Amino acid sequence: MNYEIKGISCVQFDENRIVSGSSDKSIKLWDIRTNNPLAVMTLLGHSGTVRCLQLNGSRLASGSNDHTLKMDDEKIISGSYDKTLRTWDLKTGQQSATFSGHEGEVLCLQFDRRKLISGSSDRSIRIWDLRTQIAGMILHNVHAKAVTCLQFNETQIVSASFDCTIKVWDVRTGRCFRTINWKENEGHTGVVRCLQADRWRFVSGADDKTLKVWNLNTGERICTLHSHTDGVTCLSFNDFRIVSGSYDTCVKLIMQSCSSEKKIGFSDSTVTLIAQGAEARIFSTNFYGKPAIIKERFRKKYRHFALDELLTKERMRAEIRGLMHCRKLGIPVPPIYFVDSKQNSIIFGAVEDAITLKNLLDSMHEAGAVVDLVDNLALTIGQVLAKMHMNGVIHGDLTTSNLLVKRPLSADNCRQIVLIDFGLSFVSSMVEDKAVDLLVLEKAFMSTHPNAESFYRTILDAYAKFYGKQGSEVLVQLEQVRLRGRKRLIVD
């Protein structure tokens, strides 16, 4: 969309709308769904360039040179060279609130449900109460020059400036407890133009042509990225990639390539595609020095978008719940390093020196396995499954591919069984659910390991012995479930 005559100074978007602020003092709202080249709504009120804005769900905020800030429900908040912040009602297009007090241009802002924080060329940061529209805290002379960008969470504010420094503040007391500069921290040597933070790190971009990634809690520099030939003006990131814009007129997508290898964690770690199924892609990588696995659930085009999103989120939640339950119980499962709900991916600790039970049984059958080794392995699997069911965890997809066996393997060391892939897991105390869980494993043995009937029988015996009385009840119910399946086959 290139329909504004004056320069566009800021932009935000969500699933349905694009909002832009301009040096012509206006804010324009565009409907993405209709692809209409004409703005759906034009918001007028600032007397200077609209320098910053935030659209957060149904809210939009703006700031200006007129020294004020404005906002409400279903709105935008904008900041401007007119020194004001303003809130706009997106239903009516009218201003609903004005925040005045800055003595210089409003250059940056961010807000949540309770507060709005703004930074200005007057070198101050103001923390506004959205209900009263009063600045409950004013931090004066926070930098030697204008505040160019800021981010905040429940406890901290991160600000950057024309003075090339980045500072971290206690949001409750207003105390600065960390300063990042080029001398002591290998910080930026140019004006810091943009920031974005998540719970544990933040990324900054500057006129020195670099992007830098920092640990939010320690201030440690994680890495420096040299991707542009001119100053970096804007950026956005998630756990897998950074998108940045620059005065060099390029938009760069960093940490991703079009091959099976890409980058992660804003380091030199390579991510290699190792498997792909119907529901997810599996990558191997290093997560800050630790071997890791990424499970990325991709969009299924054969399903309606809303249904696909619902199922994907539910399976991610189920996987996390199942893994956390098992870890509390001492059942061997991979540790969770990171969850990216936007990318529908989970980063797990890699299970090193392990082989799937499926591949192990195939190799043991070909080599002629030692009887003691086979029995001890089946015994361990039965005990692990019993412990899981005793505590109400139903795996939902027990197959020989979802059981890992750690090596080296011997008759005396068969106790390293690791369960994976809990995407269909749930919690239940019903004997029926436990029996169906075992039936899934039984069908996996029948379809891929027809010669392993005695191995599976040993698993069930160990399961019943470890579980006790209810374990025997589960096996009785398992026989009932089998019979129901056979009757259906006969009817068909």
Coordinates of C-alpha atoms in Angstrom, one line a residue:
M1 CA 0.0 0.0 0.0
N2 CA 1.7 3.2 -1.1
Y3 CA -1.1 5.7 -0.9
E4 CA 0.2 8.2 1.7
I5 CA 2.0 11.2 0.3
K6 CA 4.1 12.0 3.3
G7 CA 6.7 9.7 4.9
I8 CA 5.4 6.8 7.0
S9 CA 7.1 6.9 10.4
C10 CA 5.6 3.9 12.2
V11 CA 3.4 0.9 11.5
Q12 CA 1.6 -1.9 13.4
F13 CA -0.6 -4.8 12.3
D14 CA -2.7 -7.7 13.5
E15 CA -4.6 -10.4 11.7
N16 CA -7.1 -8.0 10.2
R17 CA -5.6 -4.5 10.1
I18 CA -2.6 -2.5 9.3
V19 CA -2.2 0.9 11.1
S20 CA 0.3 3.5 9.9
G21 CA 1.4 6.8 11.3
S22 CA 2.8 9.6 9.1
S23 CA 4.6 12.9 9.0
D24 CA 1.3 14.3 7.6
K25 CA 0.1 14.2 11.2
S26 CA -2.5 11.4 10.5
I27 CA -3.0 7.8 11.4
K28 CA -4.5 5.5 8.8
L29 CA -6.2 2.2 9.4
W30 CA -6.3 -0.4 6.5
D31 CA -8.4 -3.6 6.3
I32 CA -6.1 -6.5 5.3
R33 CA -9.1 -8.8 4.6
T34 CA -10.6 -6.7 1.8
N35 CA -7.3 -5.6 0.3
N36 CA -8.9 -2.2 -0.3
P37 CA -6.3 0.3 -1.5
L38 CA -8.1 3.1 0.3
A39 CA -7.8 3.5 4.1
V40 CA -10.8 2.3 6.0
M41 CA -10.3 5.0 8.6
T42 CA -8.2 8.2 9.0
L43 CA -7.5 9.5 12.5
L44 CA -6.7 13.2 12.8
G45 CA -5.8 15.1 15.9
H46 CA -2.0 15.3 16.3
S47 CA -0.4 18.6 15.3
G48 CA 2.9 17.0 14.5
T49 CA 4.4 13.8 12.9
V50 CA 3.0 10.6 14.4
R51 CA 6.3 9.0 15.6
C52 CA 5.1 5.9 17.3
L53 CA 2.0 3.8 17.9
Q54 CA 0.9 0.5 19.3
L55 CA -2.0 -1.7 18.2
N56 CA -2.6 -4.3 20.9
G57 CA -5.6 -6.5 20.1
S58 CA -8.4 -4.0 20.0
R59 CA -6.2 -1.1 21.2
L60 CA -4.1 1.4 19.4
A61 CA -1.8 4.1 20.9
S62 CA 0.0 7.1 19.4
G63 CA 2.4 9.8 20.4
S64 CA 3.2 13.3 18.9
N65 CA 5.1 16.5 19.0
D66 CA 2.1 18.2 20.6
H67 CA 3.3 17.0 24.0
T68 CA 0.3 14.7 24.7
L69 CA -0.7 11.0 24.8
K70 CA -4.3 9.7 24.1
M71 CA -6.3 6.2 24.6
D72 CA -9.5 3.8 25.5
D73 CA -11.0 0.3 24.9
E74 CA -11.1 -0.8 21.2
K75 CA -8.3 1.6 20.4
I76 CA -4.9 2.7 19.2
I77 CA -2.5 4.7 21.2
S78 CA -0.2 7.1 19.3
G79 CA 2.8 9.3 20.1
S80 CA 3.8 12.3 18.1
Y81 CA 6.2 15.1 17.6
D82 CA 3.5 17.3 19.0
K83 CA 4.6 16.0 22.4
T84 CA 1.4 14.2 23.1
L85 CA 0.0 10.7 23.4
R86 CA -3.5 10.0 22.2
T87 CA -5.9 7.1 22.4
W88 CA -8.3 6.5 19.5
D89 CA -11.6 4.6 19.5
L90 CA -11.4 2.2 16.6
K91 CA -15.2 2.0 16.3
T92 CA -15.9 5.7 15.9
G93 CA -12.5 7.1 14.9
Q94 CA -12.7 9.6 17.6
Q95 CA -10.0 10.5 20.3
S96 CA -10.9 9.0 23.7
A97 CA -8.1 10.3 25.8
T98 CA -5.1 12.6 25.7
F99 CA -1.9 12.3 27.8
S100 CA 0.0 15.6 28.1
G101 CA 3.2 16.3 30.0
H102 CA 6.2 15.6 27.9
E103 CA 8.3 18.7 27.1
G104 CA 9.7 17.1 23.9
E105 CA 8.7 14.9 21.0
V106 CA 7.2 11.5 22.0
L107 CA 9.5 9.0 20.3
C108 CA 8.4 5.6 21.7
L109 CA 5.7 4.0 23.7
Q110 CA 4.4 0.6 25.0
F111 CA 1.3 -0.3 27.0
D112 CA -0.5 -3.2 28.6
R113 CA -3.9 -3.4 30.4
R114 CA -2.9 -1.1 33.3
K115 CA -0.2 1.2 32.3
L116 CA 1.3 3.1 29.4
I117 CA 5.0 3.9 29.3
S118 CA 6.4 6.6 27.0
G119 CA 9.9 8.0 26.1
S120 CA 10.7 11.4 24.8
S121 CA 13.3 13.7 23.4
D122 CA 13.1 15.5 26.7
R123 CA 15.1 12.6 28.1
S124 CA 12.3 11.4 30.3
I125 CA 10.3 8.2 30.7
R126 CA 6.8 8.5 32.0
I127 CA 4.7 5.7 33.4
W128 CA 1.0 6.5 33.0
D129 CA -2.0 4.9 34.7
L130 CA -4.5 4.1 32.0
R131 CA -7.5 4.6 34.2
T132 CA -6.6 8.0 35.7
Q133 CA -4.5 9.2 32.7
I134 CA -1.9 10.5 35.3
A135 CA 1.8 9.9 35.1
G136 CA 2.3 8.1 38.5
M137 CA 6.1 8.0 37.9
I138 CA 8.4 10.3 35.9
L139 CA 12.0 9.3 35.4
H140 CA 14.0 12.5 34.5
N141 CA 17.3 12.6 32.6
V142 CA 17.3 8.8 32.0
H143 CA 19.8 9.2 29.2
A144 CA 22.2 11.9 28.1
K145 CA 20.1 12.4 24.9
A146 CA 16.6 11.6 23.6
V147 CA 15.0 8.3 24.5
T148 CA 14.5 6.5 21.1
C149 CA 12.9 3.2 22.1
L150 CA 11.7 1.2 25.1
Q151 CA 10.2 -2.1 26.1
F152 CA 8.8 -3.3 29.5
N153 CA 7.5 -6.2 31.4
E154 CA 6.1 -6.7 34.9
T155 CA 9.3 -5.8 36.6
Q156 CA 11.7 -4.1 34.2
I157 CA 11.9 -1.3 31.6
V158 CA 14.6 -1.4 28.9
S159 CA 15.3 1.9 27.2
A160 CA 17.7 3.1 24.5
S161 CA 18.9 6.5 23.3
F162 CA 20.6 8.7 20.9
D163 CA 23.5 8.5 23.4
C164 CA 24.1 4.9 22.1
T165 CA 23.4 3.3 25.5
I166 CA 20.8 0.9 26.7
K167 CA 19.6 1.0 30.3
V168 CA 17.4 -1.3 32.4
W169 CA 15.1 0.1 35.1
D170 CA 13.1 -1.3 38.0
V171 CA 9.5 -0.5 37.0
R172 CA 8.4 -0.3 40.7
T173 CA 11.1 2.0 42.0
G174 CA 12.4 3.7 38.9
R175 CA 16.0 2.8 39.8
C176 CA 18.4 2.1 37.0
F177 CA 20.3 -1.1 37.8
R178 CA 22.1 -1.8 34.5
T179 CA 23.7 0.4 31.8
I180 CA 25.0 -1.2 28.6
N181 CA 27.6 0.8 26.6
W182 CA 30.2 0.0 24.0
K183 CA 33.2 0.4 26.4
E184 CA 32.2 -2.0 29.2
N185 CA 29.7 -4.3 27.5
E186 CA 30.6 -4.3 23.7
G187 CA 27.4 -2.3 23.2
H188 CA 26.4 -0.2 20.2
T189 CA 28.6 2.6 18.8
G190 CA 25.7 4.3 17.1
V191 CA 22.2 5.6 17.9
V192 CA 20.0 2.7 19.1
R193 CA 16.9 2.9 17.0
C194 CA 14.9 -0.2 18.0
L195 CA 14.4 -2.7 20.7
Q196 CA 12.3 -5.8 21.3
A197 CA 12.2 -8.0 24.4
D198 CA 10.7 -11.3 25.6
R199 CA 10.9 -12.9 29.0
W200 CA 14.6 -13.5 29.1
R201 CA 16.4 -11.6 26.3
F202 CA 16.1 -8.6 24.1
V203 CA 17.4 -7.6 20.7
S204 CA 18.6 -4.1 19.8
G205 CA 19.4 -2.4 16.4
A206 CA 21.4 0.7 15.8
D207 CA 23.0 3.1 13.4
D208 CA 26.3 1.1 13.7
K209 CA 24.7 -1.3 11.2
T210 CA 24.4 -4.1 13.8
L211 CA 21.8 -6.1 15.7
K212 CA 22.8 -7.3 19.2
V213 CA 21.1 -10.0 21.3
W214 CA 21.3 -9.6 25.1
N215 CA 20.4 -11.7 28.1
L216 CA 17.7 -9.6 29.9
N217 CA 18.5 -10.9 33.3
T218 CA 22.3 -10.5 33.3
G219 CA 23.0 -7.9 30.6
E220 CA 25.3 -10.4 28.9
R221 CA 25.7 -10.0 25.2
I222 CA 24.8 -13.2 23.5
C223 CA 25.9 -12.3 20.0
T224 CA 26.3 -9.5 17.4
L225 CA 24.8 -9.8 13.9
H226 CA 26.3 -7.9 11.0
S227 CA 23.5 -8.1 8.4
H228 CA 23.1 -4.6 7.0
T229 CA 25.2 -2.1 5.2
D230 CA 23.5 0.9 6.9
G231 CA 21.8 1.6 10.2
V232 CA 19.1 -0.7 11.5
T233 CA 15.8 1.1 12.0
C234 CA 13.3 -1.6 13.1
L235 CA 13.2 -5.3 14.1
S236 CA 10.9 -8.1 15.2
F237 CA 12.0 -11.6 16.5
N238 CA 10.8 -14.9 17.8
D239 CA 12.8 -17.9 19.0
F240 CA 13.8 -18.9 15.5
R241 CA 14.4 -15.8 13.5
I242 CA 14.9 -12.1 13.5
V243 CA 13.4 -9.7 10.8
S244 CA 15.1 -6.3 10.5
G245 CA 14.8 -3.2 8.4
S246 CA 17.5 -0.7 7.6
Y247 CA 18.4 2.6 6.0
D248 CA 20.1 0.3 3.3
T249 CA 16.4 -0.2 2.1
C250 CA 16.7 -4.0 2.8
V251 CA 14.5 -6.2 5.0
K252 CA 16.6 -9.1 6.3
L253 CA 15.3 -12.4 7.6
I254 CA 18.1 -13.7 9.8
M255 CA 18.6 -17.2 11.1
Q256 CA 16.7 -19.1 8.4
S257 CA 17.6 -20.6 5.1
C258 CA 15.5 -22.4 2.5
S259 CA 17.3 -25.7 3.0
S260 CA 16.9 -28.3 5.7
E261 CA 19.4 -26.3 7.7
K262 CA 18.6 -23.0 9.4
K263 CA 19.7 -21.1 12.6
I264 CA 18.3 -20.9 16.0
G265 CA 18.8 -19.1 19.3
F266 CA 20.6 -16.2 17.7
S267 CA 23.9 -18.0 17.7
D268 CA 25.9 -20.1 15.2
S269 CA 23.9 -23.3 16.0
T270 CA 22.7 -25.1 12.9
V271 CA 19.2 -26.6 12.9
T272 CA 19.0 -29.7 10.7
L273 CA 15.8 -31.3 9.6
I274 CA 16.0 -35.0 10.7
A275 CA 12.4 -36.2 10.3
Q276 CA 8.9 -35.1 9.2
G277 CA 5.6 -36.8 9.9
A278 CA 2.0 -36.0 9.3
E279 CA 1.8 -33.5 12.2
A280 CA 5.3 -32.1 12.8
R281 CA 8.9 -31.6 11.7
I282 CA 11.8 -32.6 13.9
F283 CA 15.1 -30.7 13.9
S284 CA 18.3 -31.3 15.7
T285 CA 20.3 -28.4 17.0
N286 CA 22.3 -27.0 19.9
F287 CA 20.4 -24.8 22.4
Y288 CA 23.0 -22.6 24.0
G289 CA 25.6 -25.3 24.1
K290 CA 23.2 -28.2 24.9
P291 CA 22.2 -30.8 22.3
A292 CA 18.5 -30.2 21.6
I293 CA 15.5 -31.3 19.4
I294 CA 12.9 -28.9 18.0
K295 CA 9.4 -30.2 17.3
E296 CA 7.6 -27.8 15.0
R297 CA 3.9 -28.4 14.3
F298 CA 3.2 -27.1 10.9
R299 CA 0.0 -25.8 9.3
K300 CA -2.2 -28.6 7.8
K301 CA -3.8 -27.2 4.7
Y302 CA -6.4 -29.9 4.5
R303 CA -8.0 -28.6 7.7
H304 CA -9.9 -25.3 8.3
F305 CA -7.5 -22.7 9.6
A306 CA -9.4 -22.2 12.9
L307 CA -9.8 -25.9 13.5
D308 CA -6.1 -26.6 12.7
E309 CA -5.0 -23.8 15.1
L310 CA -7.2 -25.2 17.8
L311 CA -6.0 -28.8 17.5
T312 CA -2.3 -27.7 17.2
K313 CA -2.5 -25.6 20.4
E314 CA -4.3 -28.4 22.3
R315 CA -1.7 -31.0 21.3
M316 CA 1.1 -28.7 22.3
R317 CA -0.6 -28.2 25.7
A318 CA -1.2 -31.9 26.1
E319 CA 2.5 -32.6 25.3
I320 CA 3.7 -30.1 27.8
R321 CA 1.3 -31.4 30.5
G322 CA 2.2 -35.0 29.9
L323 CA 6.0 -34.4 30.0
M324 CA 5.7 -32.3 33.2
H325 CA 3.6 -34.9 34.9
C326 CA 6.1 -37.6 34.0
R327 CA 9.1 -35.5 35.1
K328 CA 7.5 -35.0 38.5
L329 CA 7.0 -38.7 38.8
G330 CA 10.6 -39.5 37.9
I331 CA 9.6 -41.2 34.7
P332 CA 12.3 -40.6 32.1
V333 CA 11.2 -38.1 29.5
P334 CA 13.1 -35.3 27.6
P335 CA 13.4 -32.0 29.4
I336 CA 11.6 -28.9 28.0
Y337 CA 14.0 -26.0 27.2
F338 CA 11.7 -23.6 25.5
V339 CA 8.1 -23.3 24.2
D340 CA 7.2 -20.9 21.3
S341 CA 3.5 -20.8 21.1
K342 CA 3.5 -18.4 18.1
Q343 CA 5.6 -20.9 16.0
N344 CA 3.9 -23.9 17.5
S345 CA 7.2 -25.4 18.5
I346 CA 8.8 -26.9 21.5
I347 CA 12.6 -27.3 22.1
F348 CA 13.5 -30.4 24.1
G349 CA 16.8 -31.7 25.5
A350 CA 18.2 -34.3 23.1
V351 CA 18.2 -37.9 24.3
E352 CA 21.8 -38.8 23.4
D353 CA 23.1 -42.2 22.6
A354 CA 19.5 -43.6 22.2
I355 CA 17.7 -45.7 19.7
T356 CA 14.0 -46.3 19.1
L357 CA 12.6 -49.5 20.4
K358 CA 11.4 -50.2 16.9
N359 CA 14.9 -50.0 15.4
L360 CA 16.4 -51.9 18.4
L361 CA 14.0 -54.8 18.0
D362 CA 14.7 -55.0 14.3
S363 CA 18.5 -55.2 14.9
M364 CA 18.1 -57.7 17.8
H365 CA 16.0 -60.0 15.6
E366 CA 18.6 -59.9 12.8
A367 CA 21.5 -60.5 15.2
G368 CA 19.9 -63.1 17.5
A369 CA 19.6 -61.3 20.8
V370 CA 20.7 -62.5 24.2
V371 CA 17.6 -63.8 26.1
D372 CA 18.5 -62.1 29.4
L373 CA 18.9 -58.8 27.6
V374 CA 15.5 -59.1 25.9
D375 CA 13.8 -60.1 29.2
N376 CA 15.4 -57.3 31.2
L377 CA 14.4 -54.7 28.5
A378 CA 10.8 -55.9 28.5
L379 CA 10.7 -55.9 32.3
T380 CA 11.9 -52.2 32.4
I381 CA 9.3 -51.1 29.8
G382 CA 6.5 -52.8 31.7
Q383 CA 7.5 -51.1 35.0
V384 CA 7.7 -47.7 33.3
L385 CA 4.3 -48.0 31.7
A386 CA 2.8 -49.2 35.0
K387 CA 4.2 -46.3 36.9
M388 CA 2.8 -43.9 34.3
H389 CA -0.7 -45.4 34.5
M390 CA -0.6 -45.7 38.3
N391 CA -0.4 -41.9 38.4
G392 CA -3.1 -41.4 35.8
V393 CA -1.0 -40.4 32.8
I394 CA -2.3 -41.9 29.5
H395 CA 0.2 -41.6 26.7
G396 CA -2.3 -41.8 23.9
D397 CA 0.3 -42.9 21.2
L398 CA 2.3 -45.8 22.6
T399 CA 4.3 -47.2 19.7
T400 CA 7.7 -48.7 19.5
S401 CA 8.9 -45.5 17.8
N402 CA 7.9 -43.4 20.9
L403 CA 10.0 -45.5 23.3
L404 CA 13.7 -44.7 23.3
V405 CA 16.4 -47.1 24.7
K406 CA 19.6 -45.5 25.8
R407 CA 22.9 -47.2 24.9
P408 CA 25.2 -49.0 25.7
L409 CA 22.9 -51.9 26.2
S410 CA 23.7 -55.0 28.2
A411 CA 21.9 -57.7 30.2
D412 CA 22.8 -55.8 33.4
N413 CA 21.9 -52.3 32.0
C414 CA 18.5 -52.2 30.4
R415 CA 16.9 -49.6 32.7
Q416 CA 17.3 -46.5 30.5
I417 CA 13.9 -46.2 28.8
V418 CA 12.7 -42.8 27.7
L419 CA 9.2 -41.9 26.6
I420 CA 8.6 -39.3 23.9
D421 CA 5.8 -37.7 21.9
F422 CA 3.0 -36.9 24.4
G423 CA 0.9 -34.9 21.9
L424 CA -2.2 -37.1 22.5
S425 CA -1.7 -37.6 26.2
F426 CA -4.2 -36.9 28.9
V427 CA -4.9 -37.6 32.5
S428 CA -7.4 -40.3 33.5
S429 CA -8.0 -42.9 36.3
M430 CA -10.3 -45.0 34.1
V431 CA -9.2 -48.6 33.6
E432 CA -10.6 -48.5 30.1
D433 CA -8.3 -45.6 29.1
K434 CA -5.3 -47.5 30.4
A435 CA -6.3 -50.7 28.5
V436 CA -6.7 -48.8 25.3
D437 CA -3.3 -47.3 25.8
L438 CA -1.8 -50.8 26.0
L439 CA -3.8 -51.9 23.0
V440 CA -2.2 -49.2 20.9
L441 CA 1.2 -50.6 21.9
E442 CA 0.0 -54.1 21.1
K443 CA -1.1 -53.1 17.6
A444 CA 2.3 -51.5 17.1
F445 CA 4.0 -54.8 17.9
M446 CA 1.6 -56.8 15.7
S447 CA 2.1 -54.5 12.7
T448 CA 5.9 -54.0 12.9
H449 CA 7.3 -56.8 15.1
P450 CA 5.2 -60.0 14.5
N451 CA 8.0 -62.1 15.9
A452 CA 8.1 -60.2 19.2
E453 CA 4.9 -61.7 20.8
S454 CA 6.8 -63.1 23.8
F455 CA 8.6 -59.8 24.3
Y456 CA 5.2 -58.0 24.5
R457 CA 3.8 -60.7 26.8
T458 CA 6.8 -60.1 29.2
I459 CA 6.0 -56.3 29.1
L460 CA 2.4 -57.1 30.2
D461 CA 3.5 -59.5 32.9
A462 CA 5.9 -56.9 34.3
Y463 CA 3.2 -54.2 34.1
A464 CA 0.7 -56.3 36.1
K465 CA 3.2 -57.3 38.7
F466 CA 4.5 -53.8 39.3
Y467 CA 1.0 -52.2 39.2
G468 CA -0.6 -54.8 41.6
K469 CA -4.3 -55.5 41.8
Q470 CA -5.5 -52.7 39.4
G471 CA -2.8 -53.8 36.9
S472 CA -4.6 -57.1 36.6
E473 CA -7.9 -55.3 36.2
V474 CA -6.3 -53.3 33.3
L475 CA -5.2 -56.5 31.6
V476 CA -8.7 -58.0 32.0
Q477 CA -10.2 -54.8 30.4
L478 CA -7.5 -55.1 27.7
E479 CA -9.0 -58.4 26.7
Q480 CA -12.5 -56.9 26.6
V481 CA -11.2 -54.1 24.3
R482 CA -9.6 -56.7 22.0
L483 CA -12.9 -58.6 21.8
R484 CA -14.8 -55.4 20.8
G485 CA -12.3 -54.8 18.1
R486 CA -12.6 -58.4 16.8
K487 CA -16.4 -58.2 16.7
R488 CA -16.3 -55.0 14.6
L489 CA -14.0 -56.8 12.2
I490 CA -16.4 -59.7 11.9
V491 CA -19.4 -57.4 11.3
D492 CA -17.5 -55.4 8.7

